[in-house]
Short mmCIF file of C-alpha atoms in Angstrom, two decimals:
data_model
loop_
_atom_site.label_atom_id
_atom_site.label_comp_id
_atom_site.label_asym_id
_atom_site.label_seq_id
_atom_site.Cartn_x
_atom_site.Cartn_y
_atom_site.Cartn_z
CA MET A 18 -48.46 -45.57 -6.25
CA LEU A 19 -49.91 -43.97 -9.37
CA LEU A 20 -48.56 -40.58 -8.35
CA PHE A 21 -45.01 -41.62 -9.15
CA LYS A 22 -45.62 -43.88 -12.14
CA GLU A 23 -42.58 -44.20 -14.39
CA PRO A 24 -43.29 -42.02 -17.40
CA ASP A 25 -43.90 -44.12 -20.50
CA PRO A 26 -41.01 -43.59 -22.94
CA THR A 27 -43.39 -43.43 -25.90
CA ILE A 28 -44.84 -40.26 -24.43
CA PHE A 29 -41.95 -38.35 -26.02
CA ASP A 30 -43.95 -37.76 -29.14
CA PRO A 31 -42.92 -34.38 -30.59
CA THR A 32 -46.31 -33.85 -32.17
CA GLN A 33 -47.77 -33.73 -28.66
CA SER A 34 -45.41 -30.99 -27.58
CA ASP A 35 -46.50 -27.52 -26.48
CA PRO A 36 -43.88 -25.16 -27.95
CA GLY A 37 -44.87 -22.29 -25.67
CA LEU A 38 -44.33 -24.18 -22.41
CA ALA A 39 -40.69 -23.23 -21.84
CA ASP A 40 -41.44 -19.56 -22.46
CA THR A 41 -44.36 -19.64 -20.05
CA VAL A 42 -42.28 -21.25 -17.30
CA ARG A 43 -39.43 -18.85 -18.03
CA THR A 44 -41.62 -15.84 -17.27
CA LEU A 45 -42.67 -17.41 -13.96
CA GLY A 46 -39.14 -17.07 -12.54
CA ALA A 47 -36.92 -19.39 -14.60
CA ALA A 48 -35.02 -16.76 -16.59
CA ASP A 49 -32.01 -19.00 -17.22
CA ILE A 50 -33.78 -22.21 -18.27
CA PHE A 51 -32.54 -22.08 -21.90
CA ALA A 52 -28.93 -22.26 -20.70
CA CYS A 53 -29.42 -25.89 -19.55
CA THR A 54 -27.24 -28.35 -21.47
CA GLN A 55 -28.79 -31.43 -19.81
CA CYS A 56 -25.42 -32.50 -18.39
CA GLY A 57 -27.12 -34.07 -15.39
CA LYS A 58 -24.83 -32.76 -12.67
CA CYS A 59 -27.88 -31.48 -10.78
CA ALA A 60 -29.37 -34.97 -10.76
CA ALA A 61 -26.18 -36.40 -9.28
CA ALA A 62 -26.59 -34.10 -6.29
CA CYS A 63 -30.36 -34.41 -5.82
CA PRO A 64 -31.98 -36.08 -2.75
CA LEU A 65 -35.01 -36.96 -4.92
CA VAL A 66 -32.77 -39.12 -7.09
CA LEU A 67 -31.20 -40.75 -4.03
CA THR A 68 -34.61 -41.91 -2.83
CA GLY A 69 -35.94 -43.00 -6.21
CA PHE A 70 -38.35 -40.30 -7.33
CA PRO A 71 -38.66 -40.78 -11.10
CA PHE A 72 -38.96 -37.08 -11.82
CA PHE A 73 -36.18 -34.73 -10.76
CA ASN A 74 -34.41 -31.49 -11.74
CA LYS A 75 -32.71 -32.58 -15.00
CA ARG A 76 -35.73 -34.50 -16.21
CA LEU A 77 -38.07 -31.70 -15.23
CA ILE A 78 -36.05 -29.15 -17.19
CA GLN A 79 -35.93 -31.50 -20.18
CA THR A 80 -39.70 -31.95 -20.04
CA ILE A 81 -40.24 -28.19 -19.94
CA LEU A 82 -37.77 -27.50 -22.75
CA MET A 83 -39.43 -30.16 -24.91
CA GLY A 84 -42.89 -28.84 -24.13
CA PHE A 85 -44.42 -31.98 -22.62
CA LYS A 86 -47.00 -30.26 -20.51
CA GLU A 87 -49.08 -33.31 -19.54
CA LEU A 88 -46.01 -35.17 -18.35
CA LEU A 89 -45.11 -32.22 -16.15
CA LEU A 90 -48.61 -31.88 -14.74
CA ASN A 91 -49.16 -35.58 -14.10
CA ASP A 92 -46.30 -36.07 -11.69
CA ALA A 93 -46.14 -34.76 -8.13
CA SER A 94 -42.38 -35.16 -7.67
CA ILE A 95 -41.73 -31.42 -8.03
CA TRP A 96 -43.60 -30.98 -4.76
CA ALA A 97 -41.22 -33.40 -3.02
CA CYS A 98 -38.25 -31.16 -3.83
CA GLN A 99 -36.39 -30.53 -0.60
CA SER A 100 -35.38 -27.00 -1.58
CA CYS A 101 -31.87 -28.02 -0.54
CA ASN A 102 -30.29 -26.07 -3.41
CA ARG A 103 -27.51 -28.56 -4.12
CA CYS A 104 -28.54 -28.45 -7.81
CA THR A 105 -28.15 -24.69 -7.96
CA GLU A 106 -24.76 -24.99 -6.29
CA VAL A 107 -23.30 -27.54 -8.68
CA CYS A 108 -24.72 -26.37 -12.04
CA PRO A 109 -21.72 -25.73 -14.34
CA GLN A 110 -23.88 -23.31 -16.34
CA GLY A 111 -24.67 -21.28 -13.25
CA ILE A 112 -28.38 -21.97 -13.62
CA ASP A 113 -30.60 -21.52 -10.60
CA SER A 114 -32.11 -25.01 -10.91
CA PHE A 115 -34.13 -24.71 -7.72
CA GLY A 116 -35.61 -21.49 -9.10
CA ILE A 117 -36.77 -23.51 -12.11
CA ILE A 118 -38.52 -26.00 -9.83
CA LEU A 119 -40.36 -23.14 -8.12
CA ALA A 120 -41.32 -21.72 -11.54
CA ALA A 121 -42.53 -25.17 -12.64
CA ARG A 122 -44.69 -25.36 -9.53
CA ARG A 123 -46.15 -21.94 -10.33
CA PHE A 124 -47.06 -23.22 -13.77
CA ALA A 125 -48.53 -26.44 -12.36
CA VAL A 126 -50.62 -24.43 -9.90
CA SER A 127 -51.94 -22.23 -12.70
CA GLU A 128 -53.27 -25.48 -14.20
CA TYR A 129 -54.64 -26.53 -10.80
CA ALA A 130 -52.13 -29.38 -10.47
CA LEU A 131 -51.12 -29.04 -6.85
CA PRO A 132 -51.19 -31.44 -3.89
CA ALA A 133 -53.64 -31.15 -1.01
CA MET A 134 -50.86 -30.38 1.45
CA ALA A 135 -49.97 -27.25 -0.51
CA VAL A 136 -53.59 -26.10 -0.32
CA GLU A 137 -53.60 -26.73 3.43
CA GLY A 138 -50.38 -24.74 3.90
CA LEU A 139 -51.75 -21.84 1.87
CA ARG A 140 -54.99 -21.83 3.78
CA SER A 141 -53.17 -21.83 7.09
CA LEU A 142 -50.86 -19.06 5.85
CA TYR A 143 -53.86 -16.94 4.88
CA GLU A 144 -55.87 -17.59 8.02
CA THR A 145 -53.11 -17.31 10.63
CA GLY A 146 -50.04 -15.89 8.87
CA HIS A 147 -48.29 -19.23 9.49
CA ALA A 148 -48.01 -22.08 6.98
CA VAL A 149 -47.55 -24.42 9.93
CA HIS A 150 -49.88 -23.62 12.78
CA LEU A 151 -50.98 -25.78 15.68
CA ALA A 152 -54.00 -24.39 17.45
CA GLU A 153 -53.16 -26.52 20.51
CA ALA A 154 -49.64 -25.07 20.90
CA GLY A 155 -50.71 -22.46 23.47
CA PRO A 156 -50.69 -24.54 26.69
CA PRO A 157 -47.30 -26.24 26.04
CA ARG A 158 -45.80 -22.83 25.27
CA LYS A 159 -47.19 -21.47 28.53
CA LYS A 160 -45.93 -24.47 30.47
CA ILE A 161 -42.31 -23.64 29.67
CA GLY A 162 -42.81 -19.96 30.41
CA LEU A 163 -43.48 -18.48 26.97
CA PRO A 164 -46.55 -16.40 26.11
CA GLU A 165 -49.34 -18.59 24.67
CA LYS A 166 -49.17 -16.69 21.40
CA PRO A 167 -45.81 -15.81 19.83
CA PRO A 168 -45.41 -12.10 18.95
CA THR A 169 -46.41 -12.76 15.35
CA THR A 170 -49.48 -12.33 13.16
CA LEU A 171 -51.23 -14.56 15.70
CA ALA A 172 -51.03 -11.83 18.32
CA SER A 173 -51.91 -8.95 15.98
CA SER A 174 -54.99 -8.77 13.77
CA LYS A 175 -53.53 -5.70 12.07
CA ALA A 176 -50.42 -7.64 11.05
CA LEU A 177 -52.52 -10.57 9.85
CA GLY A 178 -54.63 -8.12 7.85
CA GLU A 179 -51.47 -6.92 6.09
CA VAL A 180 -50.45 -10.47 5.18
CA GLN A 181 -53.95 -11.17 3.86
CA ALA A 182 -54.04 -7.93 1.88
CA ILE A 183 -50.76 -8.89 0.17
CA MET A 184 -51.99 -12.42 -0.51
CA ARG A 185 -55.22 -11.11 -2.04
CA ARG A 186 -53.09 -9.26 -4.60
CA THR A 187 -51.31 -12.41 -5.79
CA ALA A 188 -52.07 -15.11 -8.33
CA LEU A 189 -53.59 -17.03 -5.43
CA ALA A 190 -56.68 -14.81 -5.46
CA LYS A 191 -57.18 -15.33 -9.18
CA LEU A 192 -56.94 -19.10 -8.77
CA GLY A 193 -59.51 -19.27 -6.01
CA ILE A 194 -58.06 -22.41 -4.47
CA ILE A 195 -58.57 -21.22 -0.89
CA PRO A 196 -61.35 -19.08 0.57
CA MET A 197 -60.08 -15.51 0.79
CA GLY A 198 -63.19 -13.41 1.17
CA PRO A 199 -64.15 -11.61 4.40
CA THR A 200 -67.13 -13.93 4.82
CA GLY A 201 -65.13 -17.02 4.01
CA GLU A 202 -66.30 -17.68 0.47
CA SER A 203 -63.87 -18.06 -2.38
CA LEU A 204 -63.09 -14.93 -4.34
CA TYR A 205 -62.74 -17.00 -7.45
CA GLY A 206 -62.04 -14.92 -10.51
CA ILE A 207 -60.84 -11.75 -8.82
CA THR A 208 -58.26 -9.83 -10.78
CA ASP A 209 -56.68 -6.54 -9.94
CA LYS A 210 -55.68 -4.72 -13.09
CA LYS A 211 -53.75 -2.14 -11.07
CA LEU A 212 -50.92 -4.56 -10.33
CA TRP A 213 -51.21 -7.63 -12.46
CA MET B 2 -25.27 -5.92 19.65
CA ARG B 3 -28.98 -5.96 18.73
CA ILE B 4 -30.73 -8.45 16.50
CA GLY B 5 -34.37 -9.21 15.69
CA PHE B 6 -35.67 -12.69 16.45
CA PHE B 7 -37.38 -14.37 13.51
CA ILE B 8 -39.12 -17.23 15.26
CA GLY B 9 -40.57 -19.29 12.39
CA CYS B 10 -43.68 -21.49 12.40
CA ASN B 11 -42.18 -24.86 13.32
CA VAL B 12 -40.26 -23.30 16.20
CA ALA B 13 -43.20 -21.32 17.56
CA PHE B 14 -45.70 -24.19 17.46
CA ASN B 15 -43.83 -27.50 17.25
CA ARG B 16 -40.64 -26.69 19.15
CA PRO B 17 -41.22 -23.71 21.46
CA ASP B 18 -38.50 -25.25 23.66
CA LEU B 19 -36.08 -24.12 20.95
CA GLU B 20 -37.57 -20.62 21.02
CA LEU B 21 -37.01 -20.58 24.76
CA ALA B 22 -33.41 -21.73 24.29
CA VAL B 23 -32.67 -18.84 21.91
CA ARG B 24 -34.26 -16.34 24.29
CA PHE B 25 -32.13 -17.78 27.10
CA ALA B 26 -28.78 -18.14 25.34
CA LEU B 27 -28.29 -15.02 23.20
CA PRO B 28 -28.70 -12.38 25.93
CA ARG B 29 -26.16 -14.26 28.06
CA LEU B 30 -23.62 -13.80 25.28
CA GLY B 31 -24.12 -10.05 25.06
CA VAL B 32 -26.74 -10.07 22.30
CA THR B 33 -29.90 -8.00 22.72
CA LEU B 34 -32.71 -10.03 21.20
CA GLU B 35 -35.52 -7.82 19.88
CA ASP B 36 -39.00 -9.18 19.27
CA ILE B 37 -40.25 -8.35 15.78
CA GLU B 38 -43.98 -7.95 16.42
CA GLY B 39 -46.36 -8.92 13.64
CA GLN B 40 -43.93 -11.18 11.77
CA SER B 41 -45.49 -13.93 9.66
CA CYS B 42 -44.31 -17.17 8.04
CA CYS B 43 -41.13 -16.62 5.98
CA PRO B 44 -43.15 -17.85 3.73
CA THR B 45 -42.08 -21.44 3.28
CA TRP B 46 -41.43 -23.01 -0.14
CA GLY B 47 -44.59 -25.07 -0.53
CA THR B 48 -46.84 -22.03 -0.07
CA LEU B 49 -46.60 -18.64 -1.79
CA PRO B 50 -43.15 -19.15 -3.37
CA SER B 51 -44.76 -21.98 -5.38
CA ILE B 52 -47.65 -19.75 -6.48
CA ASP B 53 -46.49 -16.22 -7.11
CA LEU B 54 -42.94 -14.87 -7.36
CA ALA B 55 -43.67 -11.25 -6.44
CA GLY B 56 -46.18 -12.24 -3.76
CA TRP B 57 -43.61 -14.47 -2.06
CA CYS B 58 -41.03 -11.71 -2.20
CA ALA B 59 -43.53 -9.22 -0.78
CA LEU B 60 -44.38 -11.39 2.24
CA ALA B 61 -40.69 -11.99 2.90
CA ALA B 62 -39.94 -8.29 2.39
CA ARG B 63 -42.67 -7.40 4.85
CA ASN B 64 -40.89 -9.46 7.51
CA LEU B 65 -37.56 -7.87 6.62
CA ALA B 66 -39.17 -4.41 6.63
CA LEU B 67 -40.39 -4.93 10.20
CA ALA B 68 -36.79 -5.57 11.25
CA GLU B 69 -35.49 -2.71 9.12
CA LYS B 70 -37.79 -0.30 10.90
CA LYS B 71 -36.15 -1.28 14.18
CA GLY B 72 -32.72 -0.96 12.62
CA VAL B 73 -31.80 -4.62 13.05
CA ASP B 74 -31.20 -7.80 11.03
CA LEU B 75 -33.16 -10.97 11.71
CA VAL B 76 -31.69 -14.08 13.28
CA THR B 77 -33.35 -17.46 12.70
CA VAL B 78 -32.74 -21.01 13.88
CA CYS B 79 -34.55 -22.50 10.87
CA SER B 80 -32.77 -22.99 7.58
CA THR B 81 -36.01 -22.75 5.58
CA CYS B 82 -36.74 -19.31 7.05
CA TYR B 83 -33.14 -18.36 6.36
CA GLY B 84 -33.34 -19.67 2.81
CA SER B 85 -36.70 -18.14 1.91
CA LEU B 86 -35.90 -14.70 3.35
CA THR B 87 -32.41 -14.68 1.83
CA ARG B 88 -33.54 -15.84 -1.59
CA ALA B 89 -36.46 -13.41 -1.70
CA ARG B 90 -34.14 -10.53 -0.80
CA ASN B 91 -31.80 -11.70 -3.52
CA VAL B 92 -34.60 -11.66 -6.11
CA ILE B 93 -35.82 -8.23 -5.00
CA LEU B 94 -32.36 -6.69 -5.20
CA SER B 95 -31.53 -8.24 -8.57
CA ASP B 96 -34.84 -8.06 -10.47
CA ALA B 97 -36.22 -4.55 -10.99
CA ALA B 98 -39.60 -5.76 -12.21
CA VAL B 99 -40.17 -7.86 -9.10
CA GLN B 100 -38.91 -5.05 -6.89
CA GLN B 101 -41.45 -2.68 -8.40
CA LYS B 102 -44.31 -5.09 -7.68
CA VAL B 103 -43.05 -5.74 -4.15
CA ASP B 104 -42.81 -2.01 -3.45
CA ALA B 105 -46.37 -1.52 -4.66
CA LEU B 106 -47.68 -4.42 -2.56
CA LEU B 107 -45.90 -3.19 0.55
CA ARG B 108 -47.08 0.39 0.00
CA GLU B 109 -50.67 -0.82 0.08
CA VAL B 110 -50.14 -2.12 3.61
CA GLY B 111 -48.11 0.91 4.71
CA LYS B 112 -44.70 -0.77 4.62
CA GLU B 113 -41.44 -0.12 2.85
CA TYR B 114 -38.39 -2.32 2.42
CA LYS B 115 -35.18 -0.54 1.46
CA GLY B 116 -33.10 -3.68 1.26
CA THR B 117 -30.78 -3.02 4.22
CA SER B 118 -32.01 -5.60 6.73
CA ARG B 119 -31.37 -9.26 5.99
CA ALA B 120 -31.82 -12.66 7.56
CA ARG B 121 -28.95 -14.28 9.40
CA HIS B 122 -28.64 -17.87 10.42
CA ILE B 123 -27.88 -18.41 14.09
CA VAL B 124 -24.88 -20.68 13.47
CA TYR B 125 -23.07 -18.08 11.37
CA PHE B 126 -24.30 -15.24 13.53
CA LEU B 127 -22.80 -16.89 16.61
CA LEU B 128 -19.56 -17.71 14.85
CA ARG B 129 -19.04 -14.26 13.30
CA GLU B 130 -20.60 -11.88 15.83
CA VAL B 131 -20.23 -13.62 19.18
CA GLY B 132 -17.16 -15.66 18.39
CA ARG B 133 -15.79 -18.96 19.61
CA GLU B 134 -13.68 -17.31 22.30
CA ARG B 135 -16.63 -15.72 24.01
CA ILE B 136 -18.61 -18.96 23.83
CA ARG B 137 -15.65 -20.90 25.22
CA GLU B 138 -15.24 -18.47 28.13
CA ALA B 139 -18.94 -18.50 28.96
CA THR B 140 -19.27 -22.28 28.87
CA GLN B 141 -15.91 -23.41 30.30
CA ASN B 142 -15.41 -26.49 28.10
CA CYS B 143 -18.37 -28.03 29.86
CA LEU B 144 -18.95 -30.73 27.24
CA GLN B 145 -15.50 -32.26 27.45
CA GLY B 146 -15.64 -35.98 26.72
CA LEU B 147 -18.89 -35.69 24.77
CA ARG B 148 -19.08 -36.92 21.18
CA ILE B 149 -21.37 -35.00 18.83
CA ALA B 150 -22.50 -35.80 15.29
CA ILE B 151 -23.46 -32.64 13.46
CA GLN B 152 -26.19 -32.00 10.88
CA PRO B 153 -25.73 -28.50 9.39
CA GLY B 154 -29.00 -28.13 7.40
CA CYS B 155 -29.10 -27.81 3.61
CA LEU B 156 -30.28 -24.26 3.17
CA THR B 157 -27.54 -22.82 5.37
CA LEU B 158 -24.99 -24.34 2.99
CA TRP B 159 -26.33 -24.04 -0.54
CA PRO B 160 -26.24 -22.14 -2.80
CA ARG B 161 -23.00 -20.52 -1.74
CA ARG B 162 -23.64 -17.42 -3.84
CA MET B 163 -26.79 -16.59 -1.91
CA CYS B 164 -25.66 -17.55 1.61
CA GLN B 165 -23.27 -14.61 1.78
CA GLU B 166 -22.02 -15.37 5.25
CA GLY B 167 -21.91 -19.14 4.88
CA GLU B 168 -19.16 -21.68 4.44
CA GLU B 169 -16.00 -21.17 2.45
CA ASP B 170 -16.61 -24.61 0.95
CA PRO B 171 -20.20 -25.76 1.53
CA PHE B 172 -19.21 -29.35 0.71
CA HIS B 173 -16.84 -29.30 3.70
CA PRO B 174 -18.82 -27.30 6.27
CA THR B 175 -16.92 -26.26 9.39
CA ALA B 176 -19.06 -23.69 11.25
CA LEU B 177 -21.25 -26.01 13.32
CA LYS B 178 -18.27 -28.24 14.07
CA GLU B 179 -16.28 -25.28 15.37
CA LEU B 180 -19.19 -24.12 17.52
CA CYS B 181 -19.59 -27.58 19.09
CA ALA B 182 -15.84 -27.80 19.64
CA ALA B 183 -16.01 -24.42 21.41
CA LEU B 184 -18.15 -26.12 24.06
CA GLY B 185 -15.45 -28.75 24.59
CA ALA B 186 -17.09 -31.59 22.62
CA THR B 187 -15.39 -33.74 19.99
CA VAL B 188 -17.05 -33.81 16.59
CA PRO B 189 -16.12 -36.90 14.57
CA TYR B 190 -16.70 -37.03 10.83
CA TYR B 191 -19.17 -39.50 9.32
CA SER B 192 -19.58 -40.24 5.66
CA ARG B 193 -23.25 -39.18 5.36
CA LEU B 194 -22.65 -35.83 7.03
CA LEU B 195 -23.83 -33.88 4.00
CA ASP B 196 -26.92 -36.03 3.36
CA CYS B 197 -30.30 -34.38 3.50
CA CYS B 198 -32.46 -35.34 6.51
CA GLY B 199 -35.54 -35.90 4.33
CA MET B 200 -37.80 -33.34 6.01
CA GLY B 201 -39.74 -30.71 4.10
CA GLY B 202 -41.51 -31.33 0.81
CA MET B 203 -40.30 -34.91 0.60
CA ARG B 204 -41.73 -35.89 3.98
CA SER B 205 -45.14 -34.43 3.18
CA THR B 206 -45.17 -35.92 -0.33
CA ASP B 207 -43.90 -39.42 0.38
CA LEU B 208 -43.09 -40.41 3.95
CA SER B 209 -41.58 -43.77 3.04
CA LYS B 210 -39.06 -42.20 0.66
CA SER B 211 -38.21 -39.53 3.22
CA LEU B 212 -37.48 -42.28 5.76
CA ILE B 213 -34.99 -43.89 3.36
CA LEU B 214 -32.83 -40.78 3.62
CA VAL B 215 -33.07 -40.34 7.36
CA GLU B 216 -32.50 -44.03 8.10
CA ARG B 217 -29.38 -44.09 5.95
CA LYS B 218 -28.11 -40.99 7.66
CA LEU B 219 -28.81 -42.27 11.17
CA ARG B 220 -27.08 -45.59 10.49
CA SER B 221 -24.00 -43.78 9.25
CA ILE B 222 -24.03 -41.58 12.36
CA LYS B 223 -24.32 -44.55 14.71
CA GLU B 224 -21.81 -46.80 12.98
CA GLU B 225 -19.13 -44.26 12.17
CA ALA B 226 -19.39 -41.61 14.89
CA ASN B 227 -21.32 -43.35 17.69
CA PRO B 228 -22.11 -39.99 19.29
CA HIS B 229 -23.81 -39.09 22.58
CA LEU B 230 -25.83 -36.44 20.77
CA ILE B 231 -26.81 -35.29 17.30
CA VAL B 232 -26.65 -31.51 17.03
CA THR B 233 -28.20 -29.60 14.16
CA GLY B 234 -28.35 -26.00 13.01
CA CYS B 235 -31.84 -26.33 11.55
CA SER B 236 -35.22 -26.67 13.25
CA SER B 237 -36.55 -28.88 10.44
CA CYS B 238 -33.64 -31.32 10.77
CA LEU B 239 -34.30 -31.27 14.52
CA LEU B 240 -37.93 -32.28 14.05
CA GLN B 241 -37.15 -34.94 11.47
CA LEU B 242 -34.20 -36.63 13.22
CA ASP B 243 -36.09 -36.65 16.53
CA MET B 244 -39.42 -37.92 15.16
CA ALA B 245 -37.99 -40.39 12.65
CA GLN B 246 -35.92 -42.32 15.21
CA GLU B 247 -39.02 -43.07 17.24
CA PHE B 248 -40.83 -44.16 14.08
CA LEU B 249 -37.94 -46.34 12.82
CA LEU B 250 -37.44 -47.86 16.27
CA THR B 251 -41.03 -49.05 16.59
CA ARG B 252 -40.71 -50.66 13.15
CA GLN B 253 -37.40 -52.25 14.16
CA ARG B 254 -35.54 -50.62 11.30
CA ILE B 255 -32.96 -49.19 13.72
CA HIS B 256 -31.95 -50.47 17.14
CA PHE B 257 -30.57 -47.39 18.85
CA LYS B 258 -31.66 -43.90 19.77
CA ILE B 259 -29.54 -40.80 19.89
CA PRO B 260 -30.99 -37.61 21.39
CA VAL B 261 -31.14 -34.68 18.96
CA LEU B 262 -30.66 -31.04 19.92
CA HIS B 263 -30.50 -27.79 18.02
CA TYR B 264 -27.24 -25.96 18.68
CA ALA B 265 -29.17 -23.16 20.41
CA GLN B 266 -30.56 -25.70 22.90
CA LEU B 267 -27.13 -27.16 23.54
CA LEU B 268 -25.71 -23.68 24.05
CA ALA B 269 -28.53 -22.73 26.44
CA ILE B 270 -27.89 -25.88 28.50
CA CYS B 271 -24.17 -25.09 28.67
CA LEU B 272 -25.07 -21.56 29.81
CA GLY B 273 -27.14 -22.95 32.67
CA ALA B 274 -30.67 -23.24 31.29
CA ASP B 275 -33.14 -25.72 32.77
CA ILE B 276 -32.60 -28.84 30.63
CA GLU B 277 -36.17 -29.95 31.17
CA LYS B 278 -37.54 -26.68 29.80
CA VAL B 279 -35.25 -26.06 26.82
CA THR B 280 -35.75 -29.63 25.58
CA ALA B 281 -39.38 -29.95 26.69
CA MET B 282 -40.76 -31.04 23.30
CA ALA B 283 -37.98 -33.51 22.43
CA ARG B 284 -39.24 -37.05 21.94
CA LEU B 285 -35.84 -38.54 22.70
CA LYS B 286 -34.81 -37.16 26.05
CA ALA B 287 -31.23 -35.98 26.46
CA ASP B 288 -31.27 -35.63 30.26
CA TYR B 289 -29.16 -38.74 30.84
CA VAL B 290 -26.39 -37.36 28.63
CA PHE B 291 -26.13 -34.21 30.70
CA ALA B 292 -26.64 -35.98 34.03
CA ARG B 293 -23.31 -37.63 33.36
CA ILE B 294 -21.66 -34.28 32.73
CA PHE B 295 -23.29 -31.92 35.19
CA GLY B 296 -23.69 -34.56 37.91
#
């Protein structure tokens, strides 16, 4: 599959590097990224490595530190991260490696490099308050004696309104990747100077 | 003791039988389970945490604030919910800039999070607050003779510094084992015990790679522990191990099936719940295992 193509070694051409990349990712929640010594302990613990994803924590951090933006954006492996946090646990430098993966995703999203399933999850989160929502779950819930709707945002339009109000104040609204307006159209381009 | 119930998306919609099990079991062990009305998704990693740091923390803080207002912590059976809520709280309490943004976002929707309420994972909640003794008394060693392979769930183990109530050594987890032993079962070790189940981002990104992990794990379980049941502490592991066996069986990649339960379901059954109801959504039925025990 093209999605997981082995990166071509010749791509490590320093003239193609974006020197600001590491700083950008750092401000997105990867405060400790410069402490990485590339020892590779995180990779030894990573389920992505075990299953043969070509792009994993150590390599991702290396790519960011070296400023290879295209390489980062052209691979979807960061979205396969299991969030298991083994890498954060074993890092001898005390780096929050999983936090770096989340920050890298935030950067990728700002460049519109995100998989369809992430868009679906976001849309569902915005529309129902649940990233995973099955509209047909009501009857089976009732069958075992539970209310059709759990006592969540599904059962309260006020609560859902709160979730949506918060989401409209995030980078998501500026990106316009899901419809967030009251009439369903995308609020592409909205920025709120008050907070961001 | 009172605790708020953080249900979680997968539990509410994919495995409501697990929700039922929690609602059945905890009150019978002296725990008052409070509904936290208006709770949302934790939110899970692939959504807002991957878009906006402060926005993620604000949604998580909103859930925690709902519990805080009732003066309770949240208990969850899902390790993603546990991980997201715990990590977000950690960021809020350690990063003043994020905290300021979160406060502002919450204020706009009339909420406030002071930082007192937190998420607790049911395995550690049961072990620390209810205790093995109480569980043993209430269940009378009813699973004697049963062999269980455990699957703790990654986010309840790592990172140790954020799972404040977790394992002493997350690479040698004991909590779930002790809880199963409290029901009278034996819990043999198997070499892939710590392996990830392959659910989550990996499953939705590349199913075939995700199946490599779960197949390897299941083979190790069957060959080394040969258990009657697989018991997990995480609703995602529950979904994956249950669904994947069916999938691997039809493709003749494995030639066995082992029913999978969440510990809360197992506990509910031992406390007298209707097996049919608290395992209603399981693809691999466990009835025959309990028929042997309860007659």
